[in-house]
Tab-separated table of N, CA and C in Angstrom:
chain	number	residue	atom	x	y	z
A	18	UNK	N	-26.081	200.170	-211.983
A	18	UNK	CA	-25.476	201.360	-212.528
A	18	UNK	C	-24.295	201.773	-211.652
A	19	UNK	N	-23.607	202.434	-211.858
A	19	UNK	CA	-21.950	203.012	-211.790
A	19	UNK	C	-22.602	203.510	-210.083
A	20	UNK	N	-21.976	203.218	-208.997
A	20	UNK	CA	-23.005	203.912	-208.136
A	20	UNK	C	-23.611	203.555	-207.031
A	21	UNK	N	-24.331	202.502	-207.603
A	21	UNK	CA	-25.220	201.895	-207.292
A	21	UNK	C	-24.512	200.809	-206.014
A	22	UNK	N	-25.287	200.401	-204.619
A	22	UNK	CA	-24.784	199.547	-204.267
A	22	UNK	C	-25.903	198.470	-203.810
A	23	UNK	N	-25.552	197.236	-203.386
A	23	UNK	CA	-26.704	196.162	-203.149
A	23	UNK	C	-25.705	195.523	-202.146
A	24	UNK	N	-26.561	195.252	-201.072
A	24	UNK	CA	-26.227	194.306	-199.678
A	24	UNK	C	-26.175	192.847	-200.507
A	25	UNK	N	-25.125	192.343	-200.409
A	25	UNK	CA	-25.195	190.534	-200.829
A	25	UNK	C	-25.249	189.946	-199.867
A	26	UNK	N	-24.741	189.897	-198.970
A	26	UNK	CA	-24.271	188.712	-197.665
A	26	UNK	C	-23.990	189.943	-196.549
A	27	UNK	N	-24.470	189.566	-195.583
A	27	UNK	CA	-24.106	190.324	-194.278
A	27	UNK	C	-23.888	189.494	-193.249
A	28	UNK	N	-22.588	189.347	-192.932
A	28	UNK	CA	-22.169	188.400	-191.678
A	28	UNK	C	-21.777	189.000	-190.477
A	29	UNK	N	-22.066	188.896	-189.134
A	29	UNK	CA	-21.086	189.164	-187.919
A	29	UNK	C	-20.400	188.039	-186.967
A	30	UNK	N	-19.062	188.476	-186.486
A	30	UNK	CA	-18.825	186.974	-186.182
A	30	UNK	C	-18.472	187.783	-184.996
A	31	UNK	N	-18.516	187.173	-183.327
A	31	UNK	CA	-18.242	187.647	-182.413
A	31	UNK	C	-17.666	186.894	-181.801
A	32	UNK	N	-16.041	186.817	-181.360
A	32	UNK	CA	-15.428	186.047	-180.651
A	32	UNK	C	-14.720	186.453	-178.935
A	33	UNK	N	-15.100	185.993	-177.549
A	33	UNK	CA	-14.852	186.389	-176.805
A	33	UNK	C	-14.291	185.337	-176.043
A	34	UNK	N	-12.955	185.961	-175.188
A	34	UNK	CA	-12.030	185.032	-174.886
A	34	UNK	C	-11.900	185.129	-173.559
A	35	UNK	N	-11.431	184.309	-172.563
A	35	UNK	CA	-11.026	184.492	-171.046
A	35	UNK	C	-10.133	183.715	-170.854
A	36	UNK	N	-8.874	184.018	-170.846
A	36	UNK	CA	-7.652	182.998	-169.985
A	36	UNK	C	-7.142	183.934	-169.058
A	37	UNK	N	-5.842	183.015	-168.577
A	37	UNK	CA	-4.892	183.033	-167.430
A	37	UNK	C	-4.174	182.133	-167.471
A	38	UNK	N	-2.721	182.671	-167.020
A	38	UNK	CA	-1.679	182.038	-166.749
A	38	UNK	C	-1.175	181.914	-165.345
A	39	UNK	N	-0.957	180.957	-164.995
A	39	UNK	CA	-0.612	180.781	-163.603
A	39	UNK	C	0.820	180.022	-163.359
A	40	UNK	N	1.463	180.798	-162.286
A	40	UNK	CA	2.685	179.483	-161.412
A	40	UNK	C	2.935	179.196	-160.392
A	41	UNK	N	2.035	177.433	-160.419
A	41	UNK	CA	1.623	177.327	-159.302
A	41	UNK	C	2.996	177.122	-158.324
A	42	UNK	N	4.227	176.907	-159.026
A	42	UNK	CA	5.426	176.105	-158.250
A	42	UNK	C	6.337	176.839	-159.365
A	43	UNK	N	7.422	176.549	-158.999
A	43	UNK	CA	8.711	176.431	-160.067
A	43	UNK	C	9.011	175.833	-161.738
A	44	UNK	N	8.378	174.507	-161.043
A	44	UNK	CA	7.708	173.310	-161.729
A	44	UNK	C	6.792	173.214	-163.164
A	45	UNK	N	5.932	174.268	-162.850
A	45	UNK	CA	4.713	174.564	-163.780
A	45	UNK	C	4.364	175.667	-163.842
A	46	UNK	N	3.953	175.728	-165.363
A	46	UNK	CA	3.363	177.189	-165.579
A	46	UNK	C	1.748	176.525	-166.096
A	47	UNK	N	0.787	177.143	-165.681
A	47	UNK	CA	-0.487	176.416	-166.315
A	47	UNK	C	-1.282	177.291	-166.712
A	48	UNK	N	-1.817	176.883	-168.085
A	48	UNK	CA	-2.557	178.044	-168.923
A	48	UNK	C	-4.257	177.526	-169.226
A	49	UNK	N	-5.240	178.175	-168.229
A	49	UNK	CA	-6.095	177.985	-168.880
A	49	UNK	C	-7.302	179.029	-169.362
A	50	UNK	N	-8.361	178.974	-169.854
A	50	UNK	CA	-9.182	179.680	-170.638
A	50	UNK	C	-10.667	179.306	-170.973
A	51	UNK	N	-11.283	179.820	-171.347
A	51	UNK	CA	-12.759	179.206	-172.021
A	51	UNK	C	-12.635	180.621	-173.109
A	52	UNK	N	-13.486	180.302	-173.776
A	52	UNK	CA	-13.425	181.004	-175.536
A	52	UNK	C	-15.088	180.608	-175.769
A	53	UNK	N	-15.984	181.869	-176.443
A	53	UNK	CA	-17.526	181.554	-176.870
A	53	UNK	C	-16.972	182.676	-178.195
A	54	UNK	N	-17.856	181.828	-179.492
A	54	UNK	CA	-18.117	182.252	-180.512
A	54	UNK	C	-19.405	182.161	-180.774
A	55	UNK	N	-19.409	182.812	-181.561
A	55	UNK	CA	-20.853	183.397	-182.072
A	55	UNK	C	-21.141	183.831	-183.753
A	56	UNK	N	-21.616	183.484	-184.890
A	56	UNK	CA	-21.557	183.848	-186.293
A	56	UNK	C	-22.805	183.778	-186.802
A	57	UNK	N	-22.990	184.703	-187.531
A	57	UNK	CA	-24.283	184.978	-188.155
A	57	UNK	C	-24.608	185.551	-189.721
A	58	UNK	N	-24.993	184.693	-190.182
A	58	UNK	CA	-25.444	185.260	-192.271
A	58	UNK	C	-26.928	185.474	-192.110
A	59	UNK	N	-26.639	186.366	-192.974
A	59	UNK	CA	-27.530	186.874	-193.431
A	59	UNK	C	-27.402	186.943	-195.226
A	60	UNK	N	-27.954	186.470	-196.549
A	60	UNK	CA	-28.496	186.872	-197.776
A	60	UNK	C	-28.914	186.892	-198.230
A	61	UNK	N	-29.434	187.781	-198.713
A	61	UNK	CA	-30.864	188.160	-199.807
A	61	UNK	C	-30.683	187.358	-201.042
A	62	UNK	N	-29.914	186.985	-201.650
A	62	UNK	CA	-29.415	186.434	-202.551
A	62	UNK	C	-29.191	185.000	-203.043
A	63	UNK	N	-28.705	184.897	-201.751
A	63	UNK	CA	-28.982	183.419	-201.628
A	63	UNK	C	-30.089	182.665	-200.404
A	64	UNK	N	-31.324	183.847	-199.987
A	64	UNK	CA	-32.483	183.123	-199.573
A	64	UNK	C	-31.998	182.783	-198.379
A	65	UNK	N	-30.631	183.500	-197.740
A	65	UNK	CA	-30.612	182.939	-196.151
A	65	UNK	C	-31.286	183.448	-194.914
A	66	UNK	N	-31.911	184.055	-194.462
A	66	UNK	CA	-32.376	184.849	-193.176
A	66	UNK	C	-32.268	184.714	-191.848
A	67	UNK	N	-30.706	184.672	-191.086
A	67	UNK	CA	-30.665	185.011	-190.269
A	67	UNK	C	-30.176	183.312	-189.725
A	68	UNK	N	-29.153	182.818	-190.199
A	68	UNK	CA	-28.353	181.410	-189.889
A	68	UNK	C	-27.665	181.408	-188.885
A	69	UNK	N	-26.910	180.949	-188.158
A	69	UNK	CA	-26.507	181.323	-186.813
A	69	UNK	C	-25.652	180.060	-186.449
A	70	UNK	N	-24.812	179.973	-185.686
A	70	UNK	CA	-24.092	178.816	-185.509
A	70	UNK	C	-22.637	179.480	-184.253
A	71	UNK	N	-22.738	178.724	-183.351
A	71	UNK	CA	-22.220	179.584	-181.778
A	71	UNK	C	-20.889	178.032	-181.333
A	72	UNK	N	-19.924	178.030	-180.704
A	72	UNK	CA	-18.949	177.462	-180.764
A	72	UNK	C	-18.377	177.810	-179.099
A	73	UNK	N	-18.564	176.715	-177.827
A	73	UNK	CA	-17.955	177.179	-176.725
A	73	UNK	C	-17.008	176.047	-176.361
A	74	UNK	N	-16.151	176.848	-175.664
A	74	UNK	CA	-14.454	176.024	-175.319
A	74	UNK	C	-14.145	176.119	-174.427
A	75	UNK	N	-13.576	175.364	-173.700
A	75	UNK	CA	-12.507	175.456	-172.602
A	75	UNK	C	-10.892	174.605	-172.479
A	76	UNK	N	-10.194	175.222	-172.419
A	76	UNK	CA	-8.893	175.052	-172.370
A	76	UNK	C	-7.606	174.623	-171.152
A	77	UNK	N	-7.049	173.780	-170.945
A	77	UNK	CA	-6.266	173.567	-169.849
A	77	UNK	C	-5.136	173.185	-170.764
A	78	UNK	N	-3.614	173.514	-170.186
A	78	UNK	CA	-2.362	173.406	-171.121
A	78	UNK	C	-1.454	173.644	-169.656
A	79	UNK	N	-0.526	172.443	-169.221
A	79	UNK	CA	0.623	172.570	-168.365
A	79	UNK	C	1.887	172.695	-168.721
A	80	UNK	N	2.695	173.612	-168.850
A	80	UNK	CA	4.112	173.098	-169.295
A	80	UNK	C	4.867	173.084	-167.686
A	81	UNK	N	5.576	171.740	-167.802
A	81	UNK	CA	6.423	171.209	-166.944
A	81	UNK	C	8.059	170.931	-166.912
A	82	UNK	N	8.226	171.801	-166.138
A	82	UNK	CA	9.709	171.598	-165.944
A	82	UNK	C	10.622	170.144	-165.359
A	83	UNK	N	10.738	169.279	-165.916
A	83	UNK	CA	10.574	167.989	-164.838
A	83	UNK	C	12.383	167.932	-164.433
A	84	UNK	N	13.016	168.323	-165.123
A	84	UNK	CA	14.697	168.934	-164.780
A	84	UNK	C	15.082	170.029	-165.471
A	85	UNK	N	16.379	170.512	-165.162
A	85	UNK	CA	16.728	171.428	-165.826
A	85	UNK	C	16.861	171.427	-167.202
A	86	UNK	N	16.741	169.987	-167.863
A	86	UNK	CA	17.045	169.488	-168.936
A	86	UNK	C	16.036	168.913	-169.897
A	87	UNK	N	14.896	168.798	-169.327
A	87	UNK	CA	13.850	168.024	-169.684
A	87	UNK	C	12.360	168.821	-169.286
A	88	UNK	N	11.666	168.918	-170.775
A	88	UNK	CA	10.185	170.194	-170.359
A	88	UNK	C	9.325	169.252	-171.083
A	89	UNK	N	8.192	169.198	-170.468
A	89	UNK	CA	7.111	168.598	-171.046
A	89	UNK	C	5.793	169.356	-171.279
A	90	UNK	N	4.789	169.254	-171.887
A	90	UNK	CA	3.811	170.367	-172.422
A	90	UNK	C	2.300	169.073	-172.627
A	91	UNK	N	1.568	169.421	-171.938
A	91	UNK	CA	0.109	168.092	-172.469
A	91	UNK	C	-0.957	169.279	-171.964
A	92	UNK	N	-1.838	169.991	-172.717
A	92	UNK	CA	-2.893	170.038	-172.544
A	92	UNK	C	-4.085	169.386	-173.526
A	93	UNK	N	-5.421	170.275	-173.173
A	93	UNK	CA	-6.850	169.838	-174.259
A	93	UNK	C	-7.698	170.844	-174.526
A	94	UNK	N	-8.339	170.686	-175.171
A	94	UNK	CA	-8.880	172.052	-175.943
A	94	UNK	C	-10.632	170.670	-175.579
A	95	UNK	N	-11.601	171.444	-175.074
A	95	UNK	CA	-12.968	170.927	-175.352
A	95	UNK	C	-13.656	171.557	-175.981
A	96	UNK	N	-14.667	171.929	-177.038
A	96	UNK	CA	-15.109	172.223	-177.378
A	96	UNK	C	-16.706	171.311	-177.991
A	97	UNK	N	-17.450	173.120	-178.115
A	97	UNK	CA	-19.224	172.129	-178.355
A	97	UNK	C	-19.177	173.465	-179.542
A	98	UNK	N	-20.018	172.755	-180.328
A	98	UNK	CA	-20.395	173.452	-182.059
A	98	UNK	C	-21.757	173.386	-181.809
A	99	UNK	N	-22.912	174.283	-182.186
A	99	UNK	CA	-24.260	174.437	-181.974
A	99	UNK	C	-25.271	173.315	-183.036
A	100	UNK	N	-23.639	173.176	-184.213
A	100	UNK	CA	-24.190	172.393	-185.270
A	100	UNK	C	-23.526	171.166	-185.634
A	101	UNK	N	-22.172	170.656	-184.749
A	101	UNK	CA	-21.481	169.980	-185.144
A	101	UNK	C	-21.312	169.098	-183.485
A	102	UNK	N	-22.101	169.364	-182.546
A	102	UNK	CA	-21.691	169.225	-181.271
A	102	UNK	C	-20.290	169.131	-180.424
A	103	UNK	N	-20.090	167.899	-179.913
A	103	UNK	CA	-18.710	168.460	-178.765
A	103	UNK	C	-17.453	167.221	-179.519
A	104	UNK	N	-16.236	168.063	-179.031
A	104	UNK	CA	-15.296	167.406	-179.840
A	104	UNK	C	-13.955	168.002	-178.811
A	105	UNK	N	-12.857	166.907	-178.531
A	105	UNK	CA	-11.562	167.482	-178.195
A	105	UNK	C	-10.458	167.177	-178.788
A	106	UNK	N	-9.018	168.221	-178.202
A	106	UNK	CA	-8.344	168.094	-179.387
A	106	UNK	C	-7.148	167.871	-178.122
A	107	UNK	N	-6.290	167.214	-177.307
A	107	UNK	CA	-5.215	167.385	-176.838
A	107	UNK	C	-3.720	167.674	-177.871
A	108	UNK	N	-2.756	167.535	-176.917
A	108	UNK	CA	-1.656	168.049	-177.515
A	108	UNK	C	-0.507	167.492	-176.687
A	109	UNK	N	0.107	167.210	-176.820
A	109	UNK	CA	1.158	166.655	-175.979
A	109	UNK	C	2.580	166.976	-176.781
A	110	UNK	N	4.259	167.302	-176.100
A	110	UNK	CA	5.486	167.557	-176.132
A	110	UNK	C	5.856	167.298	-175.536
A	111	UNK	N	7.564	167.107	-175.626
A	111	UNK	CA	8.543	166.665	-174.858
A	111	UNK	C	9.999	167.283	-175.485
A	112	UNK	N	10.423	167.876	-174.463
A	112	UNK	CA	11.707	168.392	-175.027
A	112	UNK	C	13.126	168.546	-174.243
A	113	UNK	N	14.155	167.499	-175.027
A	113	UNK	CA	15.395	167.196	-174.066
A	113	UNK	C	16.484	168.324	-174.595
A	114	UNK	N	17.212	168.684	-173.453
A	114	UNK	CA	18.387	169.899	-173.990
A	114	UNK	C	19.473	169.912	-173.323
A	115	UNK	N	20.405	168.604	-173.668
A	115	UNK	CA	21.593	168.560	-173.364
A	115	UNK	C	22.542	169.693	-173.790
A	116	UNK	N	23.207	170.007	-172.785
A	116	UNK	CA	24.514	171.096	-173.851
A	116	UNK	C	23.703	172.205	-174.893
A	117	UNK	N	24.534	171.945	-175.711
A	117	UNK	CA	24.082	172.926	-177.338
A	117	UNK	C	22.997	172.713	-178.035
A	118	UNK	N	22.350	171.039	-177.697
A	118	UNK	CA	21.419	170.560	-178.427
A	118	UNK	C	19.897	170.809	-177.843
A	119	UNK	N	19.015	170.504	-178.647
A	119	UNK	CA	17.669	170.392	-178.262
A	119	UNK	C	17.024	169.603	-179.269
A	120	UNK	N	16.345	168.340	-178.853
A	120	UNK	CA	15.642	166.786	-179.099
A	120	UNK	C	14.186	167.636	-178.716
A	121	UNK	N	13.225	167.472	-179.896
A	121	UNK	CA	11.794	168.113	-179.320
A	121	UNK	C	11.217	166.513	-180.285
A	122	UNK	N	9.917	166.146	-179.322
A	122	UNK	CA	9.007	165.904	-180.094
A	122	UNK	C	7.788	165.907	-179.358
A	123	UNK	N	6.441	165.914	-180.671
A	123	UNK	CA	5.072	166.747	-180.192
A	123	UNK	C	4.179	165.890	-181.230
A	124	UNK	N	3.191	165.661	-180.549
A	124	UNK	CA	1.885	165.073	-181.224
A	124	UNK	C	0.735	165.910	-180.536
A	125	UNK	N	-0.420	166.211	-181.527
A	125	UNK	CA	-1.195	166.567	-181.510
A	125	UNK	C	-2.340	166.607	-182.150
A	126	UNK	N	-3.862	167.379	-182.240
A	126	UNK	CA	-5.147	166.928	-182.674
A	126	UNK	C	-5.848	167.801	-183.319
A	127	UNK	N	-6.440	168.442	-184.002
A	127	UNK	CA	-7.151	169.578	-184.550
A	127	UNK	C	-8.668	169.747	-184.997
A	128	UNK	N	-9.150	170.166	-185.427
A	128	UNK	CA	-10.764	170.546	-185.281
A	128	UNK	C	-11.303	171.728	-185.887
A	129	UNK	N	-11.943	172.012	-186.839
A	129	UNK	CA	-12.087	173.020	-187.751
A	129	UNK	C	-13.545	172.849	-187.997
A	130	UNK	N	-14.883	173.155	-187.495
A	130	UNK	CA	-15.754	173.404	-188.282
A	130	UNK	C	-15.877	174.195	-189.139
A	131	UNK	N	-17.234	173.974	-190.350
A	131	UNK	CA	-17.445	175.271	-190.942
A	131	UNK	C	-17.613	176.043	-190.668
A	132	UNK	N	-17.269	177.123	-191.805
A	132	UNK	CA	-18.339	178.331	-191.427
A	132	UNK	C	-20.028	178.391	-191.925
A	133	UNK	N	-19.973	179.309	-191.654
A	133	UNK	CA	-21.749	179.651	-192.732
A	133	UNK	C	-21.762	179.487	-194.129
A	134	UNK	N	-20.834	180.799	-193.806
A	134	UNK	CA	-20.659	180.892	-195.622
A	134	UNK	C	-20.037	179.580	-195.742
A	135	UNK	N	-19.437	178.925	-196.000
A	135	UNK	CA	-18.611	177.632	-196.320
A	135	UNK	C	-19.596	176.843	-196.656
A	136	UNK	N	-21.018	176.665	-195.587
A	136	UNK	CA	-22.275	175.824	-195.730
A	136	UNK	C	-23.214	176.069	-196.504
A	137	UNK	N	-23.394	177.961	-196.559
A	137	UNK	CA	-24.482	178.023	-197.538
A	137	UNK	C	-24.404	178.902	-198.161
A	138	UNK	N	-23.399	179.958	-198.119
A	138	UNK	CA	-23.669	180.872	-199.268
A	138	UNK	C	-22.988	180.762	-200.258
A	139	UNK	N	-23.416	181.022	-201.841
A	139	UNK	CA	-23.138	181.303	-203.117
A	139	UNK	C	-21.830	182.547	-203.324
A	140	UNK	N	-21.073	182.620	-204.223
A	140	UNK	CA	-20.239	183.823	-204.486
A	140	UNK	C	-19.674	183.691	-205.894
A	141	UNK	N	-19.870	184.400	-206.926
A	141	UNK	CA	-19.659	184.482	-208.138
A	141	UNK	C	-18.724	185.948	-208.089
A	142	UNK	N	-17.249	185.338	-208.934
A	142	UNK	CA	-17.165	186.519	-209.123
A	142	UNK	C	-16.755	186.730	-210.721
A	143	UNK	N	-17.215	187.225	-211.473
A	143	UNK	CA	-17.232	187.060	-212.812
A	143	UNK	C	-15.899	188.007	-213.402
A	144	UNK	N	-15.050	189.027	-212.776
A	144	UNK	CA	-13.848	188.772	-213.221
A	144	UNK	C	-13.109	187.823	-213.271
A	145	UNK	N	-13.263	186.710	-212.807
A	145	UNK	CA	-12.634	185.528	-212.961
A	145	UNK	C	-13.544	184.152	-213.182
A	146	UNK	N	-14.246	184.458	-213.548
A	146	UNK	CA	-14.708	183.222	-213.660
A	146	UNK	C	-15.349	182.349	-212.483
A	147	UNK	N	-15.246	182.905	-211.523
A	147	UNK	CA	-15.113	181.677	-210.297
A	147	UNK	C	-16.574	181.951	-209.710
A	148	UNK	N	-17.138	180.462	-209.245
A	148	UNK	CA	-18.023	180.362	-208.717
A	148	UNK	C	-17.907	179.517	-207.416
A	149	UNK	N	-17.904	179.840	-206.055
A	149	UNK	CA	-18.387	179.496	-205.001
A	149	UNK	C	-19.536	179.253	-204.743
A	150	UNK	N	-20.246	177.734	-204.243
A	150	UNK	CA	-21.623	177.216	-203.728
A	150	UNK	C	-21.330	176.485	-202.753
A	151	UNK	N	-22.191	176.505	-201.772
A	151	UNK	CA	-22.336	176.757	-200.557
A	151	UNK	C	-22.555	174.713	-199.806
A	152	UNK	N	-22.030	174.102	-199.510
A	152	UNK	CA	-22.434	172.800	-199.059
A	152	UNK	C	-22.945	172.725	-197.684
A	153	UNK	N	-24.491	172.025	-197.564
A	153	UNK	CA	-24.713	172.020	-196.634
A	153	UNK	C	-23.892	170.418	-195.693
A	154	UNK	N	-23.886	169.623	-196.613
A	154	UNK	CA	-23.196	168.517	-196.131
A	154	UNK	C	-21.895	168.219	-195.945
A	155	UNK	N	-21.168	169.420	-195.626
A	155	UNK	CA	-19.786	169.431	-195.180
A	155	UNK	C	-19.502	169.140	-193.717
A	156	UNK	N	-18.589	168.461	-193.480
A	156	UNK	CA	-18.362	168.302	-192.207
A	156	UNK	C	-17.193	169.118	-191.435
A	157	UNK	N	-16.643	168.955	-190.332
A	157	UNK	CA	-15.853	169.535	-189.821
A	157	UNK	C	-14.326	168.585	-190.168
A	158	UNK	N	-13.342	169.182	-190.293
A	158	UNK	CA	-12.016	168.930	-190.711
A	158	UNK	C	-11.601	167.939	-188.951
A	159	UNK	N	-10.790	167.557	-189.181
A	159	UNK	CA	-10.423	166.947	-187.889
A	159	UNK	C	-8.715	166.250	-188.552
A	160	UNK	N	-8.023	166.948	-187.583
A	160	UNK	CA	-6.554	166.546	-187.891
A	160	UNK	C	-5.613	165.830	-186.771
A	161	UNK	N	-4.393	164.997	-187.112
A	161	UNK	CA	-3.474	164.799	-186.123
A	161	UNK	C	-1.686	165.112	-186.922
A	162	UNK	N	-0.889	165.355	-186.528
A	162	UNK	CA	-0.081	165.735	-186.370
A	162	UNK	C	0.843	165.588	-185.450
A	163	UNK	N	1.754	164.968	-186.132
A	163	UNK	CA	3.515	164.529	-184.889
A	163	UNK	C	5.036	165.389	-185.856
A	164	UNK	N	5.375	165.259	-185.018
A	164	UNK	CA	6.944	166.225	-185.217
A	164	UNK	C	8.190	165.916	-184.663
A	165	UNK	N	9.042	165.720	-185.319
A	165	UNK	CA	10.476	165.205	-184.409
A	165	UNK	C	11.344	166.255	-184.654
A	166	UNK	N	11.750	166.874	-183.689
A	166	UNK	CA	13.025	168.136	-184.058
A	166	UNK	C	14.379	168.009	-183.631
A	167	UNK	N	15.386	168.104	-183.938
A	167	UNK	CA	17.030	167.985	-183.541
A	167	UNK	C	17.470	169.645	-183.312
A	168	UNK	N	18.193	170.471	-182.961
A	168	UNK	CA	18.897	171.900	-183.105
A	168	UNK	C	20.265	171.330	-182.461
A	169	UNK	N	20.930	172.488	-183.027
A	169	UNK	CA	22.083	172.696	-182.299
A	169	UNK	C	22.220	173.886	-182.183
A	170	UNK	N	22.622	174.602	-181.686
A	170	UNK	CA	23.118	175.993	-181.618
A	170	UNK	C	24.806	176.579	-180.360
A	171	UNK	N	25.614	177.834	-180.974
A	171	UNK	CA	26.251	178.128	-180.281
A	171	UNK	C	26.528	179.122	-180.836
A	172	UNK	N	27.656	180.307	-180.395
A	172	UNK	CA	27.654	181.564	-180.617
A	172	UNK	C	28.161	181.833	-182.213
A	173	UNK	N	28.238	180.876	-182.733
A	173	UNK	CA	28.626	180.557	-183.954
A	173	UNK	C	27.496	180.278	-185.419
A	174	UNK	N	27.245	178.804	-185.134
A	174	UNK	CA	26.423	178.370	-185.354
A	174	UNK	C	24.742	177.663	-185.253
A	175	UNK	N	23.630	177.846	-185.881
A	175	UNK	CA	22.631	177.312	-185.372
A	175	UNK	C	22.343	176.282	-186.509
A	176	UNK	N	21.776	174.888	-186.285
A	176	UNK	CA	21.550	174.184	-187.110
A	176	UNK	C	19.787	173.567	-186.655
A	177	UNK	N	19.005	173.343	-187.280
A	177	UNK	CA	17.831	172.593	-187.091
A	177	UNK	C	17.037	172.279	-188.574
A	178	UNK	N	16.579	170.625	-187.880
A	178	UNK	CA	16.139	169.840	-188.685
A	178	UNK	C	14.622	169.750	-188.142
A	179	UNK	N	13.789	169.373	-188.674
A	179	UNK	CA	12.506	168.796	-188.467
A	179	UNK	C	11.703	168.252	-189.560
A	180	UNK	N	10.944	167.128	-189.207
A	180	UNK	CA	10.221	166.084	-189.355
A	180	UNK	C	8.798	166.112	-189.430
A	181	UNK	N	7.646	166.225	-190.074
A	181	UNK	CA	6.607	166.675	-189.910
A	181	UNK	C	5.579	165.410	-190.374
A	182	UNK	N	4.436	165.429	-189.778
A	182	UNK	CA	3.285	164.229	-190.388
A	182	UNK	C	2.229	165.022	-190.143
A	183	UNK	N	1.334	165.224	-190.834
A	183	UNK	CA	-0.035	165.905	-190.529
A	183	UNK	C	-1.181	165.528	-191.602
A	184	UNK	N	-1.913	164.767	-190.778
A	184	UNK	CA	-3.296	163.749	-191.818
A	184	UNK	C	-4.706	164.686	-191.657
A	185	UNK	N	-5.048	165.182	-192.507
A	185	UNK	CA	-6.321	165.724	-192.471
A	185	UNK	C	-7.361	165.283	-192.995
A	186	UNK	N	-8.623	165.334	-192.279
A	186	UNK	CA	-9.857	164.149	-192.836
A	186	UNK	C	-10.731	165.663	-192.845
């Protein structure tokens, strides 16, 4: 009735972070961190009681000055899934800047588990037609990605091109 309300799904997701940036030299700036997640369903509806699934990380990332002309960037991301276990993702760049120009290129790795809901809960929404169901046999996404960039720039003009590849499984 007009009014009326009903709990469907009750989720909390708690994400807590710790980095720092440091310079140890001229040379380098170094960024690291650890990251804990935490997510939780709950529905009456769809028979879930209290699902849970927690996600911890740690992070190291250097960018390097190796000339005035030339910066390089390689860190890694580690991570453990409560349901998907441990997985890493590095990243690596390089970027030349003669004059006006700047030459970048970057490869890198990615990592996406599910969520809950994604795994198990139902969602109908009948103004539209649409029905969401819940897979328990989904896996986590896992990507790579490279990039080639050109710029130019001056008080005039800026020009940039880029190049993109990104495969997702």
């Amino acid at each position: 009735l007009p009014g009326d309300e009903q709990v469907r799904k009750e989720t909390a997701y708690y994400d807590g972070t710790l980095k720092g940036i440091f310079k140890p030299n001229d040379m380098n700036k170094l960024s690291v961190g650890m990251e804990y997640i935490n997510e939780q369903l709950d529905s009456e509806s769809d028979n879930i009681s209290s699902e849970s699934m927690f996600t911890a990380a740690a992070f190291v990332q250097d960018e390097l000055s190796l000339t005035d002309d030339i910066q390089a960037v390689a860190g890694v991301r580690y991570l453990y899934n409560g349901n998907f276990r441990s997985h890493a993702t590095p990243n690596v760049s390089l970027m030349y800047k003669p004059g006006n120009f700047r030459f970048r290129a970057a490869w890198s790795a990615g990592y996406r588990a599910p969520t809950l809901s994604q795994i198990y809960a139902t969602d109908q929404a009948k103004s539209t037609s649409r029905a969401t169901v819940g897979n328990p046999e989904l896996k986590p996404e896992k990507s790579r990605s490279a990039s080639l960039n050109a710029e130019f720039s001056n008080q005039r003009l800026s020009v940039s091109v880029t190049g993109m590849v990104n495969n997702v499984t």
